[in-house]
Coordinates of C-alpha atoms in Angstrom, one line a residue:
M8 CA 68.2 37.9 -76.5
I9 CA 69.3 34.4 -75.8
L10 CA 68.9 35.0 -72.1
V11 CA 65.3 36.2 -72.6
N12 CA 64.4 33.1 -74.7
R13 CA 65.8 30.9 -72.0
A14 CA 63.8 32.6 -69.3
V15 CA 60.6 32.3 -71.3
S16 CA 61.2 28.6 -72.0
T17 CA 61.9 28.0 -68.3
T18 CA 58.7 29.7 -67.3
L19 CA 56.7 27.7 -69.8
D20 CA 58.2 24.5 -68.5
N21 CA 57.2 25.4 -64.9
V22 CA 53.6 26.2 -66.0
A23 CA 53.4 22.9 -67.8
W24 CA 54.7 21.1 -64.8
F25 CA 52.2 22.8 -62.4
S26 CA 49.3 22.0 -64.8
R27 CA 50.3 18.3 -64.9
V28 CA 50.5 18.2 -61.1
R29 CA 47.0 19.9 -60.8
T30 CA 45.6 17.4 -63.3
M31 CA 47.0 14.5 -61.3
N32 CA 45.5 15.8 -58.1
R33 CA 42.1 16.2 -59.7
K34 CA 42.2 12.6 -60.9
I35 CA 43.2 11.3 -57.5
H36 CA 40.5 13.3 -55.8
S37 CA 37.8 12.0 -58.3
T38 CA 39.0 8.4 -57.8
V39 CA 38.8 8.7 -54.0
S40 CA 35.4 10.3 -54.0
S41 CA 34.0 7.7 -56.5
S42 CA 35.4 4.9 -54.4
S43 CA 33.8 6.3 -51.2
K44 CA 30.5 6.6 -53.0
A45 CA 30.8 3.1 -54.2
N46 CA 31.5 1.9 -50.7
S47 CA 28.2 3.5 -49.5
V48 CA 26.2 1.3 -52.0
R49 CA 25.3 -2.3 -51.3
I50 CA 25.6 -4.5 -54.4
Q51 CA 22.9 -7.0 -54.3
H52 CA 22.4 -9.8 -56.8
S53 CA 18.7 -10.6 -57.1
R54 CA 18.1 -14.2 -57.0
S55 CA 15.0 -15.9 -58.2
E56 CA 13.9 -19.3 -57.0
D57 CA 13.1 -20.3 -60.6
S58 CA 16.4 -19.1 -62.2
D59 CA 19.3 -21.3 -63.1
P60 CA 21.9 -21.6 -60.3
E61 CA 24.7 -21.3 -62.8
T62 CA 23.4 -18.0 -64.2
A63 CA 22.7 -16.8 -60.7
N64 CA 26.3 -17.3 -59.6
G65 CA 27.8 -15.9 -62.9
A66 CA 29.5 -17.6 -65.8
S67 CA 32.9 -17.3 -64.2
G68 CA 31.7 -18.6 -60.8
S69 CA 32.7 -15.4 -59.0
S70 CA 31.3 -15.0 -55.5
E71 CA 28.8 -12.3 -54.6
T72 CA 30.3 -8.9 -53.6
L73 CA 28.9 -7.3 -50.5
V74 CA 29.6 -3.7 -49.5
Y75 CA 28.5 -2.5 -46.1
T76 CA 26.6 0.7 -45.8
R77 CA 26.5 3.1 -43.0
K78 CA 23.4 2.9 -40.9
K79 CA 21.5 6.0 -40.3
R80 CA 21.5 7.1 -36.7
L81 CA 18.1 7.1 -35.1
K82 CA 17.1 10.2 -33.3
Q83 CA 16.9 9.4 -29.6
E84 CA 13.9 10.7 -27.7
A85 CA 14.5 12.7 -24.6
L86 CA 14.0 10.7 -21.5
E87 CA 11.6 12.1 -18.9
P88 CA 13.2 13.1 -15.6
L89 CA 13.1 10.5 -12.9
E90 CA 11.5 12.8 -10.5
K91 CA 8.6 13.5 -12.8
K92 CA 8.0 9.7 -13.4
S93 CA 8.2 9.1 -9.6
Q94 CA 5.6 11.8 -9.0
Q95 CA 3.3 10.1 -11.6
L96 CA 3.7 6.6 -10.1
C97 CA 3.6 7.6 -6.4
G98 CA 0.4 8.7 -4.7
L99 CA -1.0 9.1 -1.2
P100 CA -2.4 5.8 0.1
D101 CA -6.0 5.6 1.1
I102 CA -6.8 5.8 4.8
E103 CA -8.1 2.2 4.7
E104 CA -4.8 0.9 3.4
F105 CA -3.0 1.5 6.7
A106 CA -5.0 -0.6 9.2
F107 CA -8.2 -1.6 7.6
K108 CA -7.6 -2.8 4.0
K109 CA -10.8 -3.7 2.1
N110 CA -10.3 -7.4 1.3
T111 CA -12.5 -8.2 -1.6
R112 CA -11.1 -11.8 -1.8
S113 CA -12.2 -12.8 1.7
S114 CA -15.9 -12.1 0.9
K115 CA -15.7 -14.4 -2.2
R116 CA -14.1 -17.3 -0.4
S117 CA -16.1 -20.2 0.7
T118 CA -16.3 -21.2 4.4
T119 CA -14.0 -24.1 3.7
E120 CA -11.3 -21.7 2.4
T121 CA -11.5 -19.4 5.5
N122 CA -11.2 -22.2 8.1
I123 CA -8.5 -21.6 10.7
S124 CA -5.9 -24.2 11.5
V125 CA -3.1 -24.1 14.0
A126 CA -0.5 -26.9 14.0
S127 CA 0.1 -28.8 17.1
A128 CA 3.3 -28.8 19.1
S129 CA 4.3 -32.1 17.6
T130 CA 4.6 -30.8 14.0
A131 CA 7.7 -32.2 12.4
G132 CA 10.5 -29.9 11.5
M133 CA 9.3 -27.0 13.6
S134 CA 11.6 -25.3 16.1
T135 CA 10.5 -24.9 19.7
E136 CA 10.5 -21.1 19.3
T137 CA 7.8 -21.2 16.6
I138 CA 5.5 -23.8 18.2
I139 CA 2.4 -22.5 19.9
T140 CA 1.8 -23.7 23.4
P141 CA -1.0 -26.2 24.0
T142 CA -3.1 -23.6 25.8
S143 CA -3.7 -21.9 22.5
T144 CA -3.8 -24.7 19.9
K145 CA -7.0 -25.3 18.1
T146 CA -8.4 -27.1 15.1
A147 CA -10.1 -25.5 12.1
G148 CA -13.3 -23.7 13.1
S149 CA -13.0 -24.8 16.7
P150 CA -12.2 -22.4 19.6
P151 CA -8.8 -22.4 21.2
E152 CA -8.2 -24.1 24.5
N153 CA -8.9 -22.0 27.6
W154 CA -10.3 -19.1 25.7
V155 CA -13.2 -18.8 28.2
Q156 CA -10.7 -18.5 31.0
V157 CA -8.7 -16.0 29.2
L158 CA -11.7 -13.9 28.3
E159 CA -13.0 -13.9 31.8
G160 CA -9.5 -12.8 33.1
I161 CA -9.5 -9.9 30.7
R162 CA -13.0 -8.9 31.8
Q163 CA -11.8 -8.8 35.4
M164 CA -8.8 -6.6 34.5
R165 CA -11.1 -4.3 32.6
S166 CA -13.7 -4.0 35.3
S167 CA -12.4 -0.6 36.4
G168 CA -13.4 1.0 33.1
D169 CA -10.4 3.4 33.1
A170 CA -9.4 3.0 29.4
P171 CA -9.9 5.9 27.0
V172 CA -12.4 3.8 24.9
D173 CA -14.7 3.5 27.9
S174 CA -15.4 7.3 28.0
M175 CA -14.3 8.6 24.6
G176 CA -15.0 5.8 22.1
C177 CA -16.9 6.1 18.8
D178 CA -20.0 4.8 20.5
K179 CA -20.1 7.9 22.7
A180 CA -20.3 10.3 19.8
G181 CA -23.5 12.3 19.8
S182 CA -25.0 10.2 22.7
F183 CA -26.9 13.3 23.8
L184 CA -28.6 13.9 20.4
P185 CA -31.9 12.6 18.9
P186 CA -31.6 9.2 17.1
L187 CA -31.4 10.7 13.6
E188 CA -28.7 13.2 14.4
R189 CA -26.9 10.7 16.6
R190 CA -26.6 8.2 13.7
F191 CA -24.8 10.8 11.6
A192 CA -22.6 11.7 14.5
V193 CA -21.6 8.1 14.9
L194 CA -20.8 7.9 11.2
L195 CA -18.6 10.9 11.5
G196 CA -16.9 9.6 14.6
S197 CA -16.1 6.3 13.0
L198 CA -14.8 8.1 9.9
L199 CA -12.5 10.2 12.0
S200 CA -11.3 7.4 14.2
S201 CA -9.0 5.7 11.7
Q202 CA -5.3 6.2 12.7
T203 CA -6.5 8.5 15.5
K204 CA -6.5 8.1 19.3
D205 CA -9.8 8.2 21.1
Q206 CA -8.9 11.4 23.0
V207 CA -8.2 13.3 19.8
N208 CA -11.2 11.9 18.0
N209 CA -13.6 12.8 20.8
A210 CA -12.2 16.3 21.0
A211 CA -12.8 16.8 17.2
I212 CA -16.4 15.6 17.5
H213 CA -16.9 18.0 20.4
R214 CA -15.6 21.0 18.3
L215 CA -17.9 20.0 15.4
H216 CA -20.8 20.0 17.8
Q217 CA -20.0 23.4 19.2
N218 CA -19.9 24.8 15.7
G219 CA -23.2 23.1 14.7
L220 CA -21.6 20.7 12.2
L221 CA -23.0 17.4 13.3
T222 CA -25.7 17.2 10.6
P223 CA -25.4 16.4 6.9
E224 CA -27.0 19.7 6.0
A225 CA -24.4 21.7 8.0
I226 CA -21.5 19.7 6.7
D227 CA -22.7 20.1 3.1
K228 CA -22.9 23.9 3.4
A229 CA -19.7 24.4 5.4
D230 CA -16.4 25.2 3.7
E231 CA -13.9 22.4 3.6
S232 CA -11.2 24.6 5.1
T233 CA -13.4 25.2 8.1
I234 CA -13.9 21.5 8.6
K235 CA -10.1 20.9 8.4
E236 CA -9.5 23.5 11.1
L237 CA -12.1 21.9 13.4
I238 CA -11.0 18.3 13.1
Y239 CA -7.3 18.9 13.2
P240 CA -5.1 17.1 14.5
V241 CA -6.9 13.8 13.6
G242 CA -4.9 11.6 11.3
F243 CA -5.2 12.6 7.6
Y244 CA -7.5 15.4 8.6
A245 CA -7.4 17.0 5.1
R246 CA -8.5 13.9 3.3
K247 CA -11.1 13.1 6.0
A248 CA -12.6 16.6 5.5
T249 CA -13.1 15.9 1.8
Y250 CA -14.7 12.5 2.7
M251 CA -17.0 14.3 5.2
K252 CA -18.3 16.6 2.5
K253 CA -18.9 13.7 0.1
V254 CA -20.6 11.5 2.8
A255 CA -22.9 14.4 3.8
K256 CA -24.0 14.9 0.1
I257 CA -24.7 11.2 -0.3
C258 CA -26.7 11.0 2.8
L259 CA -28.8 14.0 1.7
E260 CA -29.4 12.8 -1.8
K261 CA -29.8 9.0 -1.4
Y262 CA -31.0 8.6 2.3
N263 CA -33.0 11.7 2.9
G264 CA -30.6 13.0 5.5
D265 CA -30.1 9.7 7.3
I266 CA -27.2 7.2 7.0
P267 CA -27.2 3.8 5.2
S268 CA -28.6 0.9 7.1
S269 CA -26.9 -2.0 5.3
L270 CA -23.3 -3.2 5.3
D271 CA -22.8 -2.9 1.6
D272 CA -24.2 0.7 1.4
L273 CA -21.9 1.7 4.3
L274 CA -18.9 0.2 2.7
A275 CA -19.7 2.2 -0.5
L276 CA -19.3 5.5 1.4
P277 CA -15.9 7.3 0.9
G278 CA -13.4 6.5 3.7
I279 CA -15.5 3.7 5.4
G280 CA -14.0 0.3 5.8
P281 CA -15.1 -3.0 7.3
K282 CA -14.2 -2.1 10.9
M283 CA -16.1 1.2 10.7
A284 CA -19.1 -0.3 8.9
H285 CA -19.6 -3.0 11.5
L286 CA -19.2 -0.5 14.3
I287 CA -21.8 1.8 12.8
L288 CA -24.2 -1.1 12.3
H289 CA -23.7 -2.1 16.0
I290 CA -24.3 1.4 17.4
A291 CA -26.6 3.2 15.0
W292 CA -28.9 0.4 13.9
N293 CA -28.3 -2.4 16.5
D294 CA -27.5 -4.7 13.7
V295 CA -24.8 -7.3 14.4
Q296 CA -23.4 -8.8 11.2
G297 CA -19.8 -9.1 12.2
I298 CA -17.1 -8.3 14.7
C299 CA -15.6 -4.8 14.8
V300 CA -11.8 -5.5 14.6
D301 CA -9.3 -2.6 14.9
T302 CA -5.6 -2.7 15.4
H303 CA -5.9 -3.5 19.1
V304 CA -8.2 -6.5 18.5
H305 CA -6.0 -7.6 15.6
R306 CA -2.8 -7.5 17.7
I307 CA -4.2 -9.1 20.9
C308 CA -5.9 -12.0 19.1
N309 CA -2.7 -12.8 17.4
R310 CA -0.7 -12.6 20.6
L311 CA -3.1 -15.0 22.3
G312 CA -3.0 -17.4 19.4
W313 CA -6.7 -17.1 18.8
V314 CA -6.4 -16.6 15.0
S315 CA -4.2 -17.6 12.1
R316 CA -4.1 -17.4 8.4
P317 CA -6.2 -20.0 6.5
A318 CA -4.5 -23.5 6.5
T319 CA -1.3 -22.1 8.0
K320 CA 0.2 -21.5 11.4
Q321 CA 1.1 -17.9 10.6
K322 CA -0.5 -14.8 12.1
T323 CA -3.2 -13.0 10.3
S324 CA -1.9 -10.0 8.3
S325 CA -4.8 -7.6 8.6
P326 CA -7.7 -6.7 10.8
E327 CA -10.1 -7.9 8.2
E328 CA -8.4 -11.3 8.0
T329 CA -8.6 -11.4 11.8
R330 CA -12.3 -10.7 11.8
V331 CA -13.0 -13.5 9.4
A332 CA -10.9 -15.9 11.5
L333 CA -12.3 -14.8 14.8
Q334 CA -15.9 -15.2 13.6
Q335 CA -15.2 -18.9 12.8
W336 CA -15.4 -19.9 16.4
L337 CA -16.3 -17.0 18.7
P338 CA -20.0 -17.2 19.8
K339 CA -22.1 -14.5 18.3
E340 CA -23.3 -13.2 21.7
E341 CA -19.7 -12.1 22.2
W342 CA -19.3 -10.2 18.9
V343 CA -20.4 -6.8 20.2
A344 CA -18.6 -6.9 23.6
I345 CA -15.3 -8.2 22.3
N346 CA -14.3 -4.9 20.6
P347 CA -14.4 -2.5 23.6
L348 CA -13.1 -5.2 25.9
L349 CA -10.0 -5.9 23.9
V350 CA -9.5 -2.3 22.8
G351 CA -9.4 -1.1 26.4
F352 CA -7.1 -4.1 27.3
G353 CA -4.8 -3.0 24.5
Q354 CA -4.8 0.6 25.6
T355 CA -3.9 -0.1 29.3
I356 CA -2.1 -3.5 29.6
C357 CA -1.5 -5.3 26.3
T358 CA 0.0 -2.2 24.6
P359 CA 1.6 -2.2 21.1
L360 CA 5.1 -1.6 22.5
R361 CA 6.5 -3.2 25.6
P362 CA 3.2 -4.8 26.9
R363 CA 2.8 -5.0 30.7
C364 CA 2.9 -8.8 30.9
Q365 CA 3.8 -8.6 34.6
A366 CA 0.5 -6.9 35.3
C367 CA -1.6 -9.3 33.2
S368 CA -3.4 -12.1 35.1
V369 CA -3.7 -14.3 32.0
A370 CA 0.0 -14.1 31.1
K371 CA 0.5 -17.8 31.9
L372 CA -2.0 -18.7 29.2
C373 CA -0.6 -16.3 26.6
P374 CA 2.0 -17.7 24.1
A375 CA 3.5 -14.3 23.5
A376 CA 3.8 -13.4 27.2
F377 CA 7.1 -11.7 28.2
K378 CA 8.5 -12.0 24.6
E379 CA 7.8 -8.4 23.8
A380 CA 8.0 -7.0 27.4
S381 CA 11.5 -5.6 27.1
S382 CA 13.0 -3.3 24.6
P383 CA 16.3 -4.2 22.8
S384 CA 18.3 -1.7 24.9
S385 CA 17.1 -3.2 28.2
K386 CA 17.8 -6.7 27.0
L387 CA 21.3 -5.6 26.1
K388 CA 21.9 -4.1 29.5
K389 CA 20.7 -7.3 31.2
S390 CA 23.0 -9.5 29.1
K391 CA 26.0 -7.2 30.0
Q392 CA 25.1 -7.4 33.7
S393 CA 24.9 -11.2 33.5
K394 CA 28.3 -11.4 31.8
E395 CA 29.9 -9.2 34.5
L396 CA 28.5 -11.4 37.3

């Protein structure tokens, strides 16, 4: 009996001990949770500008208690893929952006802003490599020295008429057609000529004629896919086919099947830039309002030192800028002839890469003569041979 009583008392003592431990754990847990909740609250003492400073700071002068709270994380928006953004930002450049940029600023500038100036050889601080020779120096608005002699020399070299522009240029498009149809053929030939060789352009015009697509009515009715097949492989043939459809519709609706006769109206057509507009005016309407400047004329005029950027000694940066500079001093009676003359010269002798300066009769008057005649590889070979000798 005594043993039973002892066991019962021991069991009761153990139960009481476990209950006390459980109660202590609960108190500890409640204390920790309450403290964590208190830490998540910022204690702010509101202060009023009209209240007493002593009452604001408390009677005992205790400092303000600040408890920092956790900031809520903002949901981050998913970033768009880089490829998607690049596709939205990038687009195909217009045909006119490559060689014949439409320069709206040049038309608004005054004549004093577009004057051309080339520094003389005695300019201070200039190296001998960047100084233009006296044969090509000129003042603002005045022709360069010896330009008549240079132009006559180019005419003699071009007397054979063996350049592609002499037989397959834009002015030859539709030469066998009546005046109304020929004007539209010249417009199409000029539109297709951008970034395209004369041989390729002439063949495309010939294929359009064979399929009866040299009139605005026929182009308007034809499928765009058919036009693409016929004008391929001219540069940007797909975009030019779209332009041809738009131009044909404009000619039918606004000009009764004819083409515009003013420079502004021609420039308003899709795909037509300054070079093309002046060429169309020359050929279709016999109206000379400016010089037709393409990449050949632009390149050769800069090589000869005939043009420069306004109030600088730098080369012109675009054909349109060259046109404005060239018209400052070139006599108007030369405005029409200068294009085929320099284009053929650029196709046969003064080529874009490795010009044939040894075959040029005006090389002694050209500041750029023999400076681009050799490729880098040939110059390297010559330097190695000279070192070996």
